[in-house]
């Protein structure tokens, strides 16, 4: 299944709370149903993104980690 990502955020090197703050700002620019990809290196971002999606109603579609880079794909509600 191929996903069409509308926007990619490079959040590598940022620590809490900046990855979530920048994601919250960027997702406002998207239409409902569009996908946002966020790339982060902060290990705490795993829990942060899960909690943020849960509290905002946005869907965490995919979460992976490779070579210390965490990738999150979020569908805007």
Short mmCIF file of C-alpha atoms in Angstrom, two decimals:
data_model
loop_
_atom_site.label_atom_id
_atom_site.label_comp_id
_atom_site.label_asym_id
_atom_site.label_seq_id
_atom_site.Cartn_x
_atom_site.Cartn_y
_atom_site.Cartn_z
CA UNK A 1 0.00 0.00 0.00
CA UNK A 2 1.46 3.30 -1.08
CA UNK A 3 0.84 6.36 1.05
CA UNK A 4 0.92 9.85 -0.41
CA UNK A 5 2.63 12.11 2.14
CA UNK A 6 1.56 15.74 1.76
CA UNK A 7 4.40 17.21 3.85
CA UNK A 8 7.63 15.99 5.45
CA UNK A 9 9.13 17.61 8.54
CA UNK A 10 12.83 17.18 9.36
CA UNK A 11 12.88 17.41 13.16
CA UNK A 12 16.22 15.64 13.62
CA UNK A 13 18.39 17.14 16.34
CA UNK A 14 15.45 18.81 18.11
CA UNK A 15 14.44 17.80 21.61
CA UNK A 16 11.13 17.95 23.44
CA UNK A 17 8.89 19.86 23.02
CA UNK A 18 10.04 21.22 19.63
CA UNK A 19 9.16 18.17 17.47
CA UNK A 20 5.55 18.28 18.69
CA UNK A 21 5.32 22.09 18.50
CA UNK A 22 6.54 22.11 14.90
CA UNK A 23 4.28 19.17 13.99
CA UNK A 24 1.25 20.94 15.47
CA UNK A 25 2.06 24.06 13.42
CA UNK A 26 2.60 22.12 10.18
CA UNK A 27 -0.51 19.96 10.43
CA UNK A 28 -2.66 23.11 10.48
CA UNK A 29 -1.60 23.70 6.86
CA UNK A 30 -2.96 20.33 5.72
CA UNK A 31 -6.47 19.36 4.68
CA UNK A 32 -8.39 16.76 6.64
CA UNK A 33 -7.20 13.26 5.70
CA UNK A 34 -3.80 14.36 4.38
CA UNK A 35 -0.63 12.72 5.69
CA UNK A 36 2.27 14.39 7.48
CA UNK A 37 5.63 12.62 7.82
CA UNK A 38 7.83 13.63 10.76
CA UNK A 39 11.47 12.54 11.17
CA UNK A 40 12.95 12.91 14.65
CA UNK A 41 15.98 11.72 16.60
CA UNK A 42 14.71 12.34 20.14
CA UNK A 43 13.86 8.93 21.70
CA UNK A 44 11.21 10.68 23.81
CA UNK A 45 9.37 11.62 20.64
CA UNK A 46 7.93 8.09 20.43
CA UNK A 47 5.80 8.61 23.53
CA UNK A 48 5.25 12.29 22.70
CA UNK A 49 3.79 11.61 19.25
CA UNK A 50 1.52 8.83 20.57
CA UNK A 51 0.19 11.11 23.32
CA UNK A 52 -0.19 14.11 21.00
CA UNK A 53 -2.12 12.12 18.39
CA UNK A 54 -4.35 10.66 21.08
CA UNK A 55 -5.11 14.08 22.58
CA UNK A 56 -5.68 15.84 19.24
CA UNK A 57 -7.61 13.11 17.46
CA UNK A 58 -5.09 12.85 14.63
CA UNK A 59 -4.21 9.29 13.59
CA UNK A 60 -0.72 7.87 14.01
CA UNK A 61 -0.73 5.75 10.85
CA UNK A 62 2.84 4.48 11.00
CA UNK A 63 5.83 4.61 13.33
CA UNK A 64 9.24 3.18 12.51
CA UNK A 65 12.84 3.59 13.66
CA UNK A 66 15.98 3.13 11.59
CA UNK A 67 19.54 4.08 12.56
CA UNK A 68 18.33 6.32 15.39
CA UNK A 69 15.80 8.20 13.25
CA UNK A 70 12.17 7.86 14.25
CA UNK A 71 9.61 8.22 11.45
CA UNK A 72 6.02 9.08 12.18
CA UNK A 73 3.21 9.28 9.62
CA UNK A 74 0.18 11.15 10.90
CA UNK A 75 -3.21 11.53 9.23
CA UNK A 76 -4.90 14.83 9.99
CA UNK A 77 -8.37 14.38 11.47
#
